[in-house]
PDB file of C-alpha atoms in Angstrom:
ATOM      1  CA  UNK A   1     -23.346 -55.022 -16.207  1.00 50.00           C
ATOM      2  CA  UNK A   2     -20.883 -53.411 -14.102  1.00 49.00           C
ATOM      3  CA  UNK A   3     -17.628 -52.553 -15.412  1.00 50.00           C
ATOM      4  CA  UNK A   4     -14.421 -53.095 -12.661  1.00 55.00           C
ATOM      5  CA  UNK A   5     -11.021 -50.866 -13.243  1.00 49.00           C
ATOM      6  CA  UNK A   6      -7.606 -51.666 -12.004  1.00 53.00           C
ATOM      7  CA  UNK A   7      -6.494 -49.349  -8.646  1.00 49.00           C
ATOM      8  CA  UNK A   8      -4.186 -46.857 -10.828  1.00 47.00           C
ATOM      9  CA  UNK A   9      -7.444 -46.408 -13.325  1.00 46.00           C
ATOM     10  CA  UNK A  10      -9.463 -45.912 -10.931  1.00 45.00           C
ATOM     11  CA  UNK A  11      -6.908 -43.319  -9.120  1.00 46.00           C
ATOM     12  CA  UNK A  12      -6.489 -41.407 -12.644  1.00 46.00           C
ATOM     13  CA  UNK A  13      -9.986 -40.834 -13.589  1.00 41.00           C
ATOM     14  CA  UNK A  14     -10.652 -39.332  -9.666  1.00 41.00           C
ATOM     15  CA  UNK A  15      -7.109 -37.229 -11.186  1.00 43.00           C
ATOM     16  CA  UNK A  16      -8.724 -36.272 -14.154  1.00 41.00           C
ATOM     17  CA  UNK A  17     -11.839 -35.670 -12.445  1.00 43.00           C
ATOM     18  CA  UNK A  18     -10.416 -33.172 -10.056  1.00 41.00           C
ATOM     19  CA  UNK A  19      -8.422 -31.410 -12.601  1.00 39.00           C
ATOM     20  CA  UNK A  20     -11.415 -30.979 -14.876  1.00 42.00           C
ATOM     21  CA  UNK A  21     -13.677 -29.812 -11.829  1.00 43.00           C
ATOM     22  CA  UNK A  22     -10.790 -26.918 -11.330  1.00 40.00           C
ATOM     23  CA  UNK A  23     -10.774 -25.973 -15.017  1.00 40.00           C
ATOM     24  CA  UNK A  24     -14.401 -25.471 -15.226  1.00 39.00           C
ATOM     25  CA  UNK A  25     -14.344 -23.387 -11.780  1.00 42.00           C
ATOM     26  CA  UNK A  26     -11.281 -21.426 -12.973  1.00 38.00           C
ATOM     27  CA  UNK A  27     -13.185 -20.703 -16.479  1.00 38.00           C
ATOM     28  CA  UNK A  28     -16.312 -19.520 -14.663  1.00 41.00           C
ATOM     29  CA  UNK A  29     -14.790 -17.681 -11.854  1.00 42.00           C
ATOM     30  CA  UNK A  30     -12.683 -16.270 -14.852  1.00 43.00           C
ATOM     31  CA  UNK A  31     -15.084 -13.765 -16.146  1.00 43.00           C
ATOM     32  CA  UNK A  32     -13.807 -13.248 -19.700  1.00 42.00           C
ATOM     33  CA  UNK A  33     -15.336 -10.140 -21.558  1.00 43.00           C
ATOM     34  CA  UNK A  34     -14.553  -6.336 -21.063  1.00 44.00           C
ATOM     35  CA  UNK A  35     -13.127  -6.525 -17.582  1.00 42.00           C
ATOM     36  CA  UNK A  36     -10.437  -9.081 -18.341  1.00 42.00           C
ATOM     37  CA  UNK A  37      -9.171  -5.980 -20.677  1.00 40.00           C
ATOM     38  CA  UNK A  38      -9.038  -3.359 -17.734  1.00 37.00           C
ATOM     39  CA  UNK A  39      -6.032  -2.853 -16.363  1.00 38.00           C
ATOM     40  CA  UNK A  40      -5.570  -4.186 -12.890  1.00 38.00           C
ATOM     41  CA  UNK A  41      -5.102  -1.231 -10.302  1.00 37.00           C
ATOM     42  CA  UNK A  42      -5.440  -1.183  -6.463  1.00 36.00           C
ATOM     43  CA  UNK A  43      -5.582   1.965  -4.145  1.00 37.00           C
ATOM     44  CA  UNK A  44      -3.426   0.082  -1.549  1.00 36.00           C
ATOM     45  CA  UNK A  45      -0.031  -0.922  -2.455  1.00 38.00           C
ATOM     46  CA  UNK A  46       1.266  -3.042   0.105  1.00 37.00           C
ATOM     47  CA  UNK A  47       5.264  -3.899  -0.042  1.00 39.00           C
ATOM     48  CA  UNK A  48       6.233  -7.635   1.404  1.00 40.00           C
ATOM     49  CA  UNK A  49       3.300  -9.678   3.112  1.00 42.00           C
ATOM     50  CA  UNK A  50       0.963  -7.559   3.821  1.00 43.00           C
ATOM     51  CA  UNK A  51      -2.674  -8.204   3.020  1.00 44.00           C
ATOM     52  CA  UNK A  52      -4.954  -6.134   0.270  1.00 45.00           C
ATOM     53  CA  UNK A  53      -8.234  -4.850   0.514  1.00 47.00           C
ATOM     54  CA  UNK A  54     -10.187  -4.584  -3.018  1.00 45.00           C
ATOM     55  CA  UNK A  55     -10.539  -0.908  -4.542  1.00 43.00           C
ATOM     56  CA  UNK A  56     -13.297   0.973  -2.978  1.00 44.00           C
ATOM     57  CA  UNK A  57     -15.564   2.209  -5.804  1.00 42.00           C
ATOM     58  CA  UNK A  58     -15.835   6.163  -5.928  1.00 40.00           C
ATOM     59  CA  UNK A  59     -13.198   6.718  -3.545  1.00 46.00           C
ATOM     60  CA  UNK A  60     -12.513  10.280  -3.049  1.00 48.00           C
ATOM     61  CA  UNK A  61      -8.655  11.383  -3.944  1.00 73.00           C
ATOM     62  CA  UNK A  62      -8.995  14.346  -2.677  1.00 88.00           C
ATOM     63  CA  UNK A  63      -7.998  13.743   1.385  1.00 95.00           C
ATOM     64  CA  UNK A  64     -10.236  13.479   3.992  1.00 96.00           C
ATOM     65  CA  UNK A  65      -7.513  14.524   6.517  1.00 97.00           C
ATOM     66  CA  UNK A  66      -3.768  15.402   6.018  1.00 97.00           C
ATOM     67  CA  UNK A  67      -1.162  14.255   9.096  1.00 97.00           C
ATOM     68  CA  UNK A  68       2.203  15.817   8.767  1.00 97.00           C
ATOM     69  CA  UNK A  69       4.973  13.849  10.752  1.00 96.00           C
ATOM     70  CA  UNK A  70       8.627  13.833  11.337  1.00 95.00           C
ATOM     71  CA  UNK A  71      11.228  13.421   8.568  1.00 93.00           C
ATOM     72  CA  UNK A  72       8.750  15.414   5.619  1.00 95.00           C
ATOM     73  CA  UNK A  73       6.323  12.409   6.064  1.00 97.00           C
ATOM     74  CA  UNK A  74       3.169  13.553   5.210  1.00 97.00           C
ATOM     75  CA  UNK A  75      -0.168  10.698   5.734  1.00 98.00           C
ATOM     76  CA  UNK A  76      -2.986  12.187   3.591  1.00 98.00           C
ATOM     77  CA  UNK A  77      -6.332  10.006   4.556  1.00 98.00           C
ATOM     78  CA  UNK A  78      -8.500   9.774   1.554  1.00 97.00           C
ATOM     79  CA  UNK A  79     -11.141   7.726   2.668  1.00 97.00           C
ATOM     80  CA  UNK A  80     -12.620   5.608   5.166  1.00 97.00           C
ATOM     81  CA  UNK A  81     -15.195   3.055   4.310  1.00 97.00           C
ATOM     82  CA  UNK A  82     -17.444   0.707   6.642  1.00 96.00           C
ATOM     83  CA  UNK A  83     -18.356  -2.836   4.733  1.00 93.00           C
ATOM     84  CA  UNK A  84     -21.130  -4.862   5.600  1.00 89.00           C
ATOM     85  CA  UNK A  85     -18.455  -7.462   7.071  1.00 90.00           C
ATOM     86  CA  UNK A  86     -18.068  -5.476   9.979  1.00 93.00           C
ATOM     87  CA  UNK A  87     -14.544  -3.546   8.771  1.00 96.00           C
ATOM     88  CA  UNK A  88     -13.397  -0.359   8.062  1.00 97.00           C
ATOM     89  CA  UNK A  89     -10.781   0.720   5.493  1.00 98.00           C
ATOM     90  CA  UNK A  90      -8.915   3.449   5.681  1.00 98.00           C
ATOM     91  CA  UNK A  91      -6.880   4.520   2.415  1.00 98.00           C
ATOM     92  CA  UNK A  92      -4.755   6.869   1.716  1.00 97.00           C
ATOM     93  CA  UNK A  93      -1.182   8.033   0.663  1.00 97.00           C
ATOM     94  CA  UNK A  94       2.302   8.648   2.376  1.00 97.00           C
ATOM     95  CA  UNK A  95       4.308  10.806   0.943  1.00 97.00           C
ATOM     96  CA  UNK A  96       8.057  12.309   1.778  1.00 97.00           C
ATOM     97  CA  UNK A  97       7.352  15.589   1.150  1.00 95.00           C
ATOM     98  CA  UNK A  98      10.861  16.380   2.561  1.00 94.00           C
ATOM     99  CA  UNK A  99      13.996  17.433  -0.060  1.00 92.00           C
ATOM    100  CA  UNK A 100      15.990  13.978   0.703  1.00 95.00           C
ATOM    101  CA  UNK A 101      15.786  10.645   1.308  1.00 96.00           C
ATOM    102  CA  UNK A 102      13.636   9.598   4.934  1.00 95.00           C
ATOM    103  CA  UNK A 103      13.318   6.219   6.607  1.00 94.00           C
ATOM    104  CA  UNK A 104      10.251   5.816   7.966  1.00 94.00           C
ATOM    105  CA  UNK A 105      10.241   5.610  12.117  1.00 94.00           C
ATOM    106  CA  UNK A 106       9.629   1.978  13.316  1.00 93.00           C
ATOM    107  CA  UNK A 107       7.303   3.587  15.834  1.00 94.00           C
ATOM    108  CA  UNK A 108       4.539   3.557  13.101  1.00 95.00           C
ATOM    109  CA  UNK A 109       4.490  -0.202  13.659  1.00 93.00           C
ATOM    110  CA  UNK A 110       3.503   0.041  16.625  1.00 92.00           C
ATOM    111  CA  UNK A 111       5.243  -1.570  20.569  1.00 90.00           C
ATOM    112  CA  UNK A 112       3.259  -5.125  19.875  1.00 89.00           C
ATOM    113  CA  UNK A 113       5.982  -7.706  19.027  1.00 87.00           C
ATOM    114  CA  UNK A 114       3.892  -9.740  16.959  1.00 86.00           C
ATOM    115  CA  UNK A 115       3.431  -6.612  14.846  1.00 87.00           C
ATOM    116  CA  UNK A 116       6.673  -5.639  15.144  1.00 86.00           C
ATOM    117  CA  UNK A 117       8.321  -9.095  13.675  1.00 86.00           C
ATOM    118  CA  UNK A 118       6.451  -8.614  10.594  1.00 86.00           C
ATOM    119  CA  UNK A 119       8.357  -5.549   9.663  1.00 87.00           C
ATOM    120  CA  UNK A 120       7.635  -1.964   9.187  1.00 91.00           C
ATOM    121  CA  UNK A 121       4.054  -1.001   8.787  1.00 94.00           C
ATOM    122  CA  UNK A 122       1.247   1.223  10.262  1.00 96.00           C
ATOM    123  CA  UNK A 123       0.557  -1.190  12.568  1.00 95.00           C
ATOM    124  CA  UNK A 124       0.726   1.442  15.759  1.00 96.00           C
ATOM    125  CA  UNK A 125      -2.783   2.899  14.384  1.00 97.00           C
ATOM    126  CA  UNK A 126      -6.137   3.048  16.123  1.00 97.00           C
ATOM    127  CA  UNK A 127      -9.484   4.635  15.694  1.00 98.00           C
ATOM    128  CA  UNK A 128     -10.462   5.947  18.559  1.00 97.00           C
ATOM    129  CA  UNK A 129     -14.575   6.171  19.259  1.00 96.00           C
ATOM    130  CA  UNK A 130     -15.560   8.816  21.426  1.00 94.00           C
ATOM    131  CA  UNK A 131     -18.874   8.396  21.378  1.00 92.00           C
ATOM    132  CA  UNK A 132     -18.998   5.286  22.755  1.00 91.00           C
ATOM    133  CA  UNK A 133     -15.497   5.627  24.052  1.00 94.00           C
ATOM    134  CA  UNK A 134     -13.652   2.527  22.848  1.00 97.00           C
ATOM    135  CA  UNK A 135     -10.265   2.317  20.364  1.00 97.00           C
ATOM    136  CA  UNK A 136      -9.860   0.396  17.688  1.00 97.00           C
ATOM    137  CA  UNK A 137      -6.791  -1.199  16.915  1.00 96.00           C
ATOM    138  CA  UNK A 138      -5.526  -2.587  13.519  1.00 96.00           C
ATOM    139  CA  UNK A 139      -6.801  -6.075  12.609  1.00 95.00           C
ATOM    140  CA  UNK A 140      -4.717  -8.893  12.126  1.00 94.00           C
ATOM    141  CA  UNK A 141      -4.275 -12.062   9.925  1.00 92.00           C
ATOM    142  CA  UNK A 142      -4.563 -15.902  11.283  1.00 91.00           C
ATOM    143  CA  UNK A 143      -0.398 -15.788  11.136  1.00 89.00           C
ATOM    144  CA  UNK A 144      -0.369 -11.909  13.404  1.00 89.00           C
ATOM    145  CA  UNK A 145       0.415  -9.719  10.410  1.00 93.00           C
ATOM    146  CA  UNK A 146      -1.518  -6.662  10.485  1.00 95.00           C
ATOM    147  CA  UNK A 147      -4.148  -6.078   7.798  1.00 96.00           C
ATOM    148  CA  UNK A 148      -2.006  -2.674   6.321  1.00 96.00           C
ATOM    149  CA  UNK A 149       0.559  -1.823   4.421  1.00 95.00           C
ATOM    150  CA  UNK A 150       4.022  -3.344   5.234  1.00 93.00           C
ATOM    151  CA  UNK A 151       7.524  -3.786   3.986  1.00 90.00           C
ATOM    152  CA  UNK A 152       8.075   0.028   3.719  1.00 92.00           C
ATOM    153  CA  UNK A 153      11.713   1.234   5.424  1.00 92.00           C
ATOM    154  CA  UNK A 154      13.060   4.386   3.163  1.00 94.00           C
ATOM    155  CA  UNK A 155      11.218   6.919   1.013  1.00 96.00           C
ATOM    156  CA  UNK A 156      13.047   9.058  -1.591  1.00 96.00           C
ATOM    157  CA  UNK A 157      12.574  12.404  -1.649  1.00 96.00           C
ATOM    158  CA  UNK A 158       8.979  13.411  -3.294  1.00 95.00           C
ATOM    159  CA  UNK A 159       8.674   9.540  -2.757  1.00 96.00           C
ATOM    160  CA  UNK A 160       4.252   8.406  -2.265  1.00 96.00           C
ATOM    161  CA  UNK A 161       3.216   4.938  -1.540  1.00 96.00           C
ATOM    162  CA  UNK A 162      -0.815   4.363  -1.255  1.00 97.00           C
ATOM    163  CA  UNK A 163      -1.089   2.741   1.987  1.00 97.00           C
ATOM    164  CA  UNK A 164      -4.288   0.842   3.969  1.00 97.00           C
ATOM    165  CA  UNK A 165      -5.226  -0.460   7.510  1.00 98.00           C
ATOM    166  CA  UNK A 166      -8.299  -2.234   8.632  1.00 98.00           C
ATOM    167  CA  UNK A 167      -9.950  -1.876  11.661  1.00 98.00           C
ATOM    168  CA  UNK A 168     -12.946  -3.420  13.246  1.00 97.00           C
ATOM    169  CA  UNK A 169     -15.929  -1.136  12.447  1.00 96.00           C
ATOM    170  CA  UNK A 170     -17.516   0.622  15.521  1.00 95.00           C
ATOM    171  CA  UNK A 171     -21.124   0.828  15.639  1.00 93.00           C
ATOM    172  CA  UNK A 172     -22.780   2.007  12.681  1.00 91.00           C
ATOM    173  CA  UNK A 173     -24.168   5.124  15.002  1.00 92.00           C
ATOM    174  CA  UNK A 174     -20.318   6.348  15.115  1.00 92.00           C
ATOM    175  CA  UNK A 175     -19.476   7.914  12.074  1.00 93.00           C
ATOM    176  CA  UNK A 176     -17.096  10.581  13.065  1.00 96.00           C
ATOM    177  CA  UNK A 177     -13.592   9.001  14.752  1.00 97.00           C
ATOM    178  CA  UNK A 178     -10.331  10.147  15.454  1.00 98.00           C
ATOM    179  CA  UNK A 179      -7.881   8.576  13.491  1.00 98.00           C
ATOM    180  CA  UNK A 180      -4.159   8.524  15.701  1.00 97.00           C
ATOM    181  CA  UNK A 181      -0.879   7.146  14.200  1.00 97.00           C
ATOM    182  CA  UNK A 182       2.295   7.437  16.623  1.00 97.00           C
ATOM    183  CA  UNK A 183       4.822  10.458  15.878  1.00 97.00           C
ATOM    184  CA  UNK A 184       1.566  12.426  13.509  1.00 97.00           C
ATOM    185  CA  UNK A 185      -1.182  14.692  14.836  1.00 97.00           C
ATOM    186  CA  UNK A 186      -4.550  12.874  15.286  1.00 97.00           C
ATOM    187  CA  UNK A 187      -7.199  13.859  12.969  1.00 97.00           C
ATOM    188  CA  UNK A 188     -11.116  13.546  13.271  1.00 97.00           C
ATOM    189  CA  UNK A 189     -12.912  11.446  10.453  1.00 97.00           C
ATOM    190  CA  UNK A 190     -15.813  10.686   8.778  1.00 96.00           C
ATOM    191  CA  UNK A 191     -16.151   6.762   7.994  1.00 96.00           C
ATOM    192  CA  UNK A 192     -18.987   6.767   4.812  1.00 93.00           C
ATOM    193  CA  UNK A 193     -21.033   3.400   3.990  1.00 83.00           C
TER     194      UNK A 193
END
């Protein structure tokens, strides 16, 4: 015996279908328990549309390399971490370690226009390879933002933001680069995992 439902019944239970479907994956992708209790933190703080990488367990605070640039700006790398996806994240802080109020130099972002029309990053970064002699620029999303932090124009005075930037990971044989950021000092280092 076959039962036969009108079009809108037959439209509302595929409805109530879907929406039960999405409730069950949103309850088990939910986790419940002792982490739901943690309070959510991030080393990257990214200002406007920039894109987030997730915390990198046992990252070091204390800096890997310290940058000092113009205006009191002052890029302390903390770490820089291959993933198996091919990517490497560098974290760290900027800080205006200057008495007053600095705005940070568009040149950070970089001379790429489609960089540039997102707004004021550290999009201008690279990793430069020596060893097998290639750079590494900062990655980018489907829509041309680049994968670090963004938004940023002004920092007060004592002022730190955590920033990131993700770059495609050289070969796993290259663990020492040199990290260069226009208007700061390039620094040599070590990319762990």
């Amino acid at each position: 015996m076959s039962m036969r439902f009108p079009a809108k019944a037959r439209s509302g239970l595929v409805a109530l279908a879907v929406v039960a479907g999405l409730a069950l994956g949103t309850t088990a992708c939910g986790g419940g328990g002792d982490d739901d209790k943690k309070p959510q933190t991030s080393p990257s703080v990214s200002h406007g549309n920039g894109s987030k990488p997730d915390p990198q367990e046992g990252q070091s605070e204390e800096p890997i390399a310290e940058l000092k640039g113009p205006g009191g700006l002052l890029l302390q790398i903390t770490s820089a971490v291959r993933d198996s996806g091919g990517f490497v994240t560098v974290n760290g802080a900027l800080k205006n370690d200057s008495g007053t109020m600095t705005t940070i130099p568009s040149a950070l972002s970089g001379n790429e226009t489609e960089i540039m029309n997102n707004g004021r990053s550290l999009g201008g970064a690279t990793l430069v390879d020596s060893q097998s002699k290639k750079r590494y620029y900062v990655l980018r999303d489907t829509e041309g933002r680049p994968l670090t932090t963004t938004g940023f124009s002004t920092l007060k005075a004592g002022e730190s933001i955590d920033v990131f930037l993700q770059f495609p990971s050289p070969p796993t044989t290259s663990a020492d680069v040199t990290f260069q950021l226009p208007l700061f000092p390039s620094a040599v280092i070590k990319i762990s995992g």
